[in-house]
Coordinates of C-alpha atoms in Angstrom, one line a residue:
X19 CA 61.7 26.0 110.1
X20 CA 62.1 28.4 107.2
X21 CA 63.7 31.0 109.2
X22 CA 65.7 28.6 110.8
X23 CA 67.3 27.4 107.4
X24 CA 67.5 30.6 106.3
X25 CA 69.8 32.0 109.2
X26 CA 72.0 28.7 109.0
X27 CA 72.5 29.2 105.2
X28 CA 73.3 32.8 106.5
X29 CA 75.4 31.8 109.3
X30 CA 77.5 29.6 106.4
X31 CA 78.4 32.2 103.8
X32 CA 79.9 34.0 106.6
X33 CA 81.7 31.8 107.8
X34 CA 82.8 31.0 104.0
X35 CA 83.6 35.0 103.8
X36 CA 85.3 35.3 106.5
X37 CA 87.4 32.4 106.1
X38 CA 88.2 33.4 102.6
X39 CA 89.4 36.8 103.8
X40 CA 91.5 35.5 106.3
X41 CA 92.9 33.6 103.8
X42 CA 92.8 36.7 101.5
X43 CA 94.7 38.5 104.9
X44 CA 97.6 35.8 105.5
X45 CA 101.0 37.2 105.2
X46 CA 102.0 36.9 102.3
X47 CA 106.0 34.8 101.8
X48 CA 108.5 37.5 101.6
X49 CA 112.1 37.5 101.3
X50 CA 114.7 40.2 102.7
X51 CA 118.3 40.5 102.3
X52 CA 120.9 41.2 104.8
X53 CA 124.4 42.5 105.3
X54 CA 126.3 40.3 108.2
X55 CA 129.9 39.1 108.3
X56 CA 128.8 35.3 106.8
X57 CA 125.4 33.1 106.9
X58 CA 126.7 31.1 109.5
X59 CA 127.2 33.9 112.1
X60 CA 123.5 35.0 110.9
X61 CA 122.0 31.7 111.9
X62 CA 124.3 31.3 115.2
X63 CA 123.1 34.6 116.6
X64 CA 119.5 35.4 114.4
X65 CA 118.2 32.2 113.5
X66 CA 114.8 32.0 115.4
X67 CA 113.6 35.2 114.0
X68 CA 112.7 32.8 110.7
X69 CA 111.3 30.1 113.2
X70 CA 109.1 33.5 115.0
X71 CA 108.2 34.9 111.2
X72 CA 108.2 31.7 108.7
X73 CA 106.5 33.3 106.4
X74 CA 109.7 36.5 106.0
X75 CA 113.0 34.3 104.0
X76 CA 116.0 35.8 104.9
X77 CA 119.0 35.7 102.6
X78 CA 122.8 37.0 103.8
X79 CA 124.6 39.1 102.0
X80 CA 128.3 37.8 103.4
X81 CA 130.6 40.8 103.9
X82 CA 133.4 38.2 103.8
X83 CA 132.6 37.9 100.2
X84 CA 132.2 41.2 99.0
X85 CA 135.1 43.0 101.5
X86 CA 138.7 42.6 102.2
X87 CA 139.3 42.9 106.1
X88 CA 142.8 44.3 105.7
X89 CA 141.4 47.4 104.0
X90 CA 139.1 50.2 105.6
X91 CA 135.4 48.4 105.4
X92 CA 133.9 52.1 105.6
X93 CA 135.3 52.9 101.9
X94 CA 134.2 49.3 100.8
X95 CA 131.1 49.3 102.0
X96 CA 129.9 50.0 98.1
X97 CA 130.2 46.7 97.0
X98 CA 127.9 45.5 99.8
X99 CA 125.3 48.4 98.7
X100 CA 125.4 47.2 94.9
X101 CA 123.8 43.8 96.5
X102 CA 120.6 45.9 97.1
X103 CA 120.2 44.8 101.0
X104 CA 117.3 45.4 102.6
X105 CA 118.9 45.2 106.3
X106 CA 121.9 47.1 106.8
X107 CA 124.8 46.2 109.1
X108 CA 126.7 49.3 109.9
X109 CA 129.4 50.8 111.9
X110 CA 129.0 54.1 113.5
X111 CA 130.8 56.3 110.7
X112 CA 128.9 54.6 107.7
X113 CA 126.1 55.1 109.7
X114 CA 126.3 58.4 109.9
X115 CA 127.4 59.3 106.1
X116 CA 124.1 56.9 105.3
X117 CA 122.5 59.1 107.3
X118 CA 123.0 62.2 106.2
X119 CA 123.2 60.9 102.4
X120 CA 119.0 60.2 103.0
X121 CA 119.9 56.5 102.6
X122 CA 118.2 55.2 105.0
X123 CA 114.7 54.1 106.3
X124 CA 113.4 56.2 110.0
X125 CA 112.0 53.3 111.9
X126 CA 110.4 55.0 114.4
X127 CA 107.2 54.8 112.9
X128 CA 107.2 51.1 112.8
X129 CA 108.3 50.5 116.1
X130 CA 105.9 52.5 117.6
X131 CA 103.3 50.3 115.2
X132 CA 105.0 47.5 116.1
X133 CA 105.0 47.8 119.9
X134 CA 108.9 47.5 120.1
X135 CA 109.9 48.0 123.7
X136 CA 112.5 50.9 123.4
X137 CA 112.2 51.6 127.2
X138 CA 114.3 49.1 128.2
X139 CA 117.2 49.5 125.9
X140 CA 120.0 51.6 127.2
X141 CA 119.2 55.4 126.8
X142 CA 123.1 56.4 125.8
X143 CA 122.3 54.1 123.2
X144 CA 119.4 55.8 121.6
X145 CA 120.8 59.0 122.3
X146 CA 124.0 58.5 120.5
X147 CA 122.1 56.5 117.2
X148 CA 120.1 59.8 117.0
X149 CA 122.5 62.3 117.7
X150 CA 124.7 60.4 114.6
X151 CA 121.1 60.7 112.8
X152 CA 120.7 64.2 113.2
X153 CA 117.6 64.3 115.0
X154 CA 115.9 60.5 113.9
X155 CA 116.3 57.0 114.5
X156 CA 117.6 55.0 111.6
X157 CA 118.8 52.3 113.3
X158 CA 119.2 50.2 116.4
X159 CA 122.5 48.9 118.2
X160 CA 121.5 45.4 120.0
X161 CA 124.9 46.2 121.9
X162 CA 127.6 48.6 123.3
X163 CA 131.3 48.9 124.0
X164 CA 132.6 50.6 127.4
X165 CA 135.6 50.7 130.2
X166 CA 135.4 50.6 133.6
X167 CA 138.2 50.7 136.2
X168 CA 139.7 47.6 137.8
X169 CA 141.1 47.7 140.6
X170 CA 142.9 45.0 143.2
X171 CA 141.4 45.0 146.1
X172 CA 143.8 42.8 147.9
X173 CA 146.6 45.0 147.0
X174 CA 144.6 48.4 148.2
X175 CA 144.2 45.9 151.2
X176 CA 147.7 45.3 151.8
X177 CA 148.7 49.3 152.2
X178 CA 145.3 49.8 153.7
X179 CA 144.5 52.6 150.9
X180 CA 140.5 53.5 150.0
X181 CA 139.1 52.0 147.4
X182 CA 139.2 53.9 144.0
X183 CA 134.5 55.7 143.6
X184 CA 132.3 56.0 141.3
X185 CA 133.0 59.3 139.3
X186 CA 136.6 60.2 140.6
X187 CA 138.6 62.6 138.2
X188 CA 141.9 61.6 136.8
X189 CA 143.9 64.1 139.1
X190 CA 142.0 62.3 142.0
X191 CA 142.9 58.3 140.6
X192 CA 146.8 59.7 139.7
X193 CA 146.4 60.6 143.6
X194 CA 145.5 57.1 144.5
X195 CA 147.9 55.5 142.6
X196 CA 151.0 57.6 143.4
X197 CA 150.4 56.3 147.1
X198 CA 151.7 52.9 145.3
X199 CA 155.1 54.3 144.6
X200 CA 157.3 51.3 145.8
X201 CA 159.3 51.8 149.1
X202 CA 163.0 49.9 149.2
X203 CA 161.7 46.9 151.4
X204 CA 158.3 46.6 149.6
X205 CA 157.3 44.4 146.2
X206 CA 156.9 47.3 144.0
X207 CA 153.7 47.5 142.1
X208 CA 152.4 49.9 139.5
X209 CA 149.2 52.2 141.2
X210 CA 147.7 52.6 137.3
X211 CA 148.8 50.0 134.5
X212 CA 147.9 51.2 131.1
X213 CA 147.9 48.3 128.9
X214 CA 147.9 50.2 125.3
X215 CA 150.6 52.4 126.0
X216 CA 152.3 49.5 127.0
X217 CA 151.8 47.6 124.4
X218 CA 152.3 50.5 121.5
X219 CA 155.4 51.7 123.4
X220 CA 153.7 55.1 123.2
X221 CA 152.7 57.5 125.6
X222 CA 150.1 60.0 123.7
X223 CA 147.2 57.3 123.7
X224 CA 146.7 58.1 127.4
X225 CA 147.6 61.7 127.3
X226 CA 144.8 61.8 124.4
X227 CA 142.3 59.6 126.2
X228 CA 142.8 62.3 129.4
X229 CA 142.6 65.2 127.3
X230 CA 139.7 64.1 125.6
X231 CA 137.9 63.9 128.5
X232 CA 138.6 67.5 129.5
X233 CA 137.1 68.0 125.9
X234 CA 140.7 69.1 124.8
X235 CA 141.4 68.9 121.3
X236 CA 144.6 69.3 119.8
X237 CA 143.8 69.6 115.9
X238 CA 141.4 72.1 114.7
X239 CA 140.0 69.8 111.7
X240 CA 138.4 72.9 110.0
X241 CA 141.6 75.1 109.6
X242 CA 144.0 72.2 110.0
X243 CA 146.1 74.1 112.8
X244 CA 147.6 71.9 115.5
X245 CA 147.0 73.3 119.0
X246 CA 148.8 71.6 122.0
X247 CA 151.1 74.3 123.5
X248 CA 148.5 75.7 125.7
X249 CA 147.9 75.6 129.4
X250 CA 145.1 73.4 129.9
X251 CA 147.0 70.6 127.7
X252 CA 150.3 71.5 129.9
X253 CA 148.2 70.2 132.8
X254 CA 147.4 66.8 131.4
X255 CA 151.1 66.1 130.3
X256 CA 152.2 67.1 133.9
X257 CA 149.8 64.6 135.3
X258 CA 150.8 62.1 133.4
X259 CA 154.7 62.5 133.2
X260 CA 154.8 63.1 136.9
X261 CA 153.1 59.5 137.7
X262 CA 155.7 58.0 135.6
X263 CA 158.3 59.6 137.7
X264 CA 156.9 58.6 140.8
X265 CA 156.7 55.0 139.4
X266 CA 153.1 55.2 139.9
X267 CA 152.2 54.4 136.4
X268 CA 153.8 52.3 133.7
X269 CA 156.7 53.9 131.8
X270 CA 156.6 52.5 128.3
X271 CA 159.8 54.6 127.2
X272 CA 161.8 53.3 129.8
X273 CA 163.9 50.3 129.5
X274 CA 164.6 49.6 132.5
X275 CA 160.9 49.4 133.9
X276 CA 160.0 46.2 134.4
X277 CA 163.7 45.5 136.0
X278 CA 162.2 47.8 138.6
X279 CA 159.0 46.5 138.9
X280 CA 159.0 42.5 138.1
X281 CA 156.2 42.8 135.3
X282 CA 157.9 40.6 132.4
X283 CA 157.1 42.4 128.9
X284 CA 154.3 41.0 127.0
X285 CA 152.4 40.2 129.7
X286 CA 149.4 42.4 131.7
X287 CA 151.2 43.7 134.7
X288 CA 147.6 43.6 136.3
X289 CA 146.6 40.1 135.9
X290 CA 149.7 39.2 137.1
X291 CA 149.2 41.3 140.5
X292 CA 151.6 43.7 139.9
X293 CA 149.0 46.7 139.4
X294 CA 146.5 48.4 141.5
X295 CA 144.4 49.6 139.0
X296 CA 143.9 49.4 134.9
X297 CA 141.2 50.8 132.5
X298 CA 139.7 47.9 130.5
X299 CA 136.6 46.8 128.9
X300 CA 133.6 44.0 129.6
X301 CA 135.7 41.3 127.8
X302 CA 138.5 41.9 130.4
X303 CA 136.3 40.1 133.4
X304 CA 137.0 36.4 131.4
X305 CA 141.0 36.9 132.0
X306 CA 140.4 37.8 135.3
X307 CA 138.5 34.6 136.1
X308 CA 141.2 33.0 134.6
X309 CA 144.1 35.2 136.5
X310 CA 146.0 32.7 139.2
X311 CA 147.6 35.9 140.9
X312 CA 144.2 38.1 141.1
X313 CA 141.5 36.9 143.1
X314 CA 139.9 39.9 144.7
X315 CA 138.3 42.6 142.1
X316 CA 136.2 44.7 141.5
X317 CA 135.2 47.6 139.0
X318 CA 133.9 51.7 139.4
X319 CA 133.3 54.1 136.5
X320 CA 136.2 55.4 134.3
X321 CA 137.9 58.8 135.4
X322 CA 136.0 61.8 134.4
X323 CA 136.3 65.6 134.2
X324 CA 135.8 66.7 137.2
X325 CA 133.6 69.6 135.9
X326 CA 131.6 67.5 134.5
X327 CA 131.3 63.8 136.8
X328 CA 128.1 62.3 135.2
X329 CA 129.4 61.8 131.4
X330 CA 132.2 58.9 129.9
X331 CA 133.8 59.6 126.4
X332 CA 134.3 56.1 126.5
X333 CA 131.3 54.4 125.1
X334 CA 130.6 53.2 121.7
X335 CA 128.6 51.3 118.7
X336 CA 130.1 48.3 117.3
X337 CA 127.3 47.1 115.3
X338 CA 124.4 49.1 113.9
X339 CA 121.2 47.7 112.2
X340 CA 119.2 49.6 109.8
X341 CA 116.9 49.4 106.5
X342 CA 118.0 50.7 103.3
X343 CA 115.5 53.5 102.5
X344 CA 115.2 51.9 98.7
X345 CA 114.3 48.5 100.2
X346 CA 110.8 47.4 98.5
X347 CA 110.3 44.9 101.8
X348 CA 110.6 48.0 104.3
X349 CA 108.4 46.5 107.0
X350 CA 109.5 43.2 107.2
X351 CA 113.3 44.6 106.8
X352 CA 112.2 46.5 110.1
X353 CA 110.9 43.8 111.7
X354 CA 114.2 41.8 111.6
X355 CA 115.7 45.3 113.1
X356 CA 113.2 45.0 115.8
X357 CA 114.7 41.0 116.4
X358 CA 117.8 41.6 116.3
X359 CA 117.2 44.0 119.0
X360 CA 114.7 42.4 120.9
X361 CA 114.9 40.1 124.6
X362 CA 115.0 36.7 122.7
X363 CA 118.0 38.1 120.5
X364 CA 119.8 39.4 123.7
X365 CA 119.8 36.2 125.5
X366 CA 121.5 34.2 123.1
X367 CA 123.9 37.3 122.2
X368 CA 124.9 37.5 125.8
X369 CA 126.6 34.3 125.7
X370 CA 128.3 34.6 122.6
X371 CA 129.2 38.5 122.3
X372 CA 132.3 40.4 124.1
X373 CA 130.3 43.5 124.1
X374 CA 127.0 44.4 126.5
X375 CA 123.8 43.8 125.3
X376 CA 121.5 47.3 125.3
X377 CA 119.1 45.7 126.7
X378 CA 121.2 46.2 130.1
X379 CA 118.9 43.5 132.5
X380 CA 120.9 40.5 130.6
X381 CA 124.2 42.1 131.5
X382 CA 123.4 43.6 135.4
X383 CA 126.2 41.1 137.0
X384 CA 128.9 38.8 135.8
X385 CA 131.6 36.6 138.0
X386 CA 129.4 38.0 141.2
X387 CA 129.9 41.7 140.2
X388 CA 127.6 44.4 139.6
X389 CA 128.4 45.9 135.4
X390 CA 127.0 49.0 136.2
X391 CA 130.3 50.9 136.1
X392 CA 130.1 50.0 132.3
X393 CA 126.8 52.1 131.8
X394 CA 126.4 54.6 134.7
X395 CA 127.8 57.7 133.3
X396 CA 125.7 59.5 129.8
X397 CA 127.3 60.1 127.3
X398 CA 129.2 63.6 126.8
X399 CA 127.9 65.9 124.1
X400 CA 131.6 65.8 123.2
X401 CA 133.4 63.4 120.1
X402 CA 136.9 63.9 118.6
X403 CA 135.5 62.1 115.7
X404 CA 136.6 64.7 113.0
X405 CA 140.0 63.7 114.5
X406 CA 139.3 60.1 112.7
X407 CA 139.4 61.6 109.3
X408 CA 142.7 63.0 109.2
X409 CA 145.1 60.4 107.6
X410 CA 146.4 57.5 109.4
X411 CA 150.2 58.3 108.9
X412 CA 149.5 61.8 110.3
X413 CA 147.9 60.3 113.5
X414 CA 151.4 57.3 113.5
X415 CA 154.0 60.2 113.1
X416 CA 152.4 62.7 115.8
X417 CA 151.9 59.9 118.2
X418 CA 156.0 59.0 117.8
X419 CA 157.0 62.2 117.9
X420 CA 154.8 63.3 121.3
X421 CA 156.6 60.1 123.1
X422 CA 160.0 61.6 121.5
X423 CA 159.2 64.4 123.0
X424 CA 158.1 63.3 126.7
X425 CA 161.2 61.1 126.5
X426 CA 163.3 64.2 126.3
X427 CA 161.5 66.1 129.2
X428 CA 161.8 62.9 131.0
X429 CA 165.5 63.0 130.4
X430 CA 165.6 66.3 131.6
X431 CA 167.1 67.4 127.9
X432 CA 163.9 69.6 127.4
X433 CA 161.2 71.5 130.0
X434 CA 158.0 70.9 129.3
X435 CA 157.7 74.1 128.1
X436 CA 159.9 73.4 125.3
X437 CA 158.4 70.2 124.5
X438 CA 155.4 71.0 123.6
X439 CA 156.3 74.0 121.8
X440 CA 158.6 71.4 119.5
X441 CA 155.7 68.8 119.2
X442 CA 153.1 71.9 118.1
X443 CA 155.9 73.3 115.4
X444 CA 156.9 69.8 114.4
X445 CA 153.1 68.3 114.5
X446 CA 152.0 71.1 112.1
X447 CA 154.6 70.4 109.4
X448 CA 153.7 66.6 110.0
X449 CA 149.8 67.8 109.3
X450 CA 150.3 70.0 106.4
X451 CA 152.6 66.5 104.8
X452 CA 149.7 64.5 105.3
X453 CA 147.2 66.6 103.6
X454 CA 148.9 67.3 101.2
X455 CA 150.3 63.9 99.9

């Protein structure tokens, strides 16, 4: 009977133990701080992390309060940081001056801790958050921006033309859309409808965008020498002036296009079925379910170099999530990093984002269409983002004077030749003016 007291009143300080050390163990209350554009589009998109961690308070630092949209949020960014977040939200750039400036937190180690399922998140989105990390992972992006091709298949129909692949070049889509060129008795459509150009009334966005796939640049940012009288460049201004001769592609610097073609300025000549084929983004799929005149679509992956058909320079990071490295609450900052990026965060951000969530299983289809055009290709090795650095004006004044100059060769007042001598002369006194203001 003894014994049998004995092990009870043993059995009950254990238990009192133990429960006093779970009690001892309980997570403690903690309270992080974050950086998002107000409180309310914290809650609307990140709310039920506090209802999956109640015991981790999370306050918002608003970037509405602290930064003025009309100026570059990069270069304001310090007035945020004086706040003392423990979460960062960052764009690319900051992220990678953060970076490199040792102010922020590697998470690797806590996700691996953690169990955060980094498998299933897009791998050109890991590989482009450690390649702006030199090496580490300081962040996580919950989504991504790309382009894809549209094309009209009713209008490919009609003049019983293939449909645009997977991987084609841009010599190879030009080739395609040239076989648009209107006849006299047909409704003349464009074969390739570039909506920027049209909309800037500039040419050199496309001409860039080419070029930049060819991994042409046309700046040398290190001995600020302007380079775009060469042959390779030749090439892509060739391509591109020729399929605005042959009415194959949208002439911004004519004024008597849309006379010859019935698209009314202002509008999107390929919503309104006067295109073949356009370069747009995921957000691009809601006009066309609201398009009256376009009704059979569908998407392949952007033009590539054809030496190299398995990468896409365009792809990007809107929003980046990371933890200060001075941040006194460094796990439980990570664990909101981990929320933010985690299933449960994707599906509510898939109904409210325009870009694709990394977690690519939430975004797989949309309107009855496969998105994997959008995230096929890697991501090239290749960035012109020393190009962003150089002052606006310069990157205004070049643009005006390269369409001044294709005007003129399409005028027949100058050979290409010429022109592109004038714009590399011209463009490196516009430079050096820049710089030196």
């Amino acid at each position: 009977m003894r014994t049998l007291r004995t092990m009870l009143s043993v059995f009950m300080l254990a238990a009192f133990v133990l429960g006093g050390c779970m009690k001892l163990n309980k997570e403690e209350d903690t309270t992080i701080r974050v950086v998002h554009y107000s409180e309310d589009s914290f809650a609307q998109r990140y709310g039920g992390f506090t209802a999956k961690y109640p015991h981790i308070k999370v306050e918002v630092i608003s970037m509405q309060k602290y930064m003025n949209p009309d100026n570059d949020w990069n270069d304001e960014y310090d007035q945020v940081l004086a706040q003392h977040p423990d979460v960062l939200l960052l764009f690319p750039d900051k992220y990678e001056s953060l970076a490199q400036q040792g102010e922020l937190y590697d998470l690797e180690v806590n996700l691996q801790e953690d169990g955060f399922d980094l498998d299933n998140m897009l791998p050109s989105v890991i590989e482009m958050l450690k390649w702006k990390g030199d090496g580490r992972l300081y962040g996580l992006a919950p989504s991504f921006y790309s382009q894809a091709l549209f094309y009209n298949r009713e209008l490919f129909d009609l003049k019983g033309i293939p449909y645009p692949t997977d991987q084609m070049s841009w010599e190879e889509i030009f080739q395609l859309a040239s076989r648009f060129s209107p006849l006299e008795d047909e409704k003349p459509v464009y074969g390739f409808y570039d909506e920027t150009m049209e909309r800037n009334h500039q040419i050199f966005h496309l001409i860039r965008d080419i070029g930049l796939t060819k991994q042409l640049n046309y700046v040398d940012t290190v001995s600020s020498k302007i380079s775009i009288n060469s042959e390779s460049w030749a090439q892509v201004f060739h391509l591109v002036i020729g399929a605005m001769q042959s009415r194959a592609l949208n002439n911004p610097l004519s004024n008597d296009q849309h006379a010859n073609t019935g698209a009314i300025p202002g509008e999107h000549a390929f919503l309104d079925g006067k295109a073949a084929m356009s370069i747009s983004g995921y957000y691009f799929i809601q006009n066309l379910q609201q398009s009256r005149q376009v009704k059979e679509w569908d998407i392949v992956t952007v033009p590539v170099d054809e030496q190299q058909r398995d990468a896409s320079t365009r792809f990007g990071l809107s929003e980046i999530y990371a933890v200060h490295a001075n941040s006194s609450q460094k796990a439980a900052a990570a664990k909101l990093v981990q929320y933010i990026n985690s299933d449960d965060a994707a599906r509510t951000a898939s109904k409210l984002s325009a870009d694709i969530s990394s977690r690519v299983r939430f975004s797989e289809e949309s309107a009855g269409r496969t998105l994997e055009a959008f995230y096929k290709l890697n991501l090239t090795n290749y960035s012109d983002t020393a190009l962003s650095a150089l002052p606006r004006e310069f990157h205004q004044a070049f643009s005006l004077l390269v369409s001044d100059q294709v005007r003129a060769v399409l005028n027949k007042e100058k050979s290409l030749e010429e022109a592109l001598q004038f714009i590399e002369d011209q463009g490196q006194q516009l430079l050096y003016e820049s710089l030196n203001n």
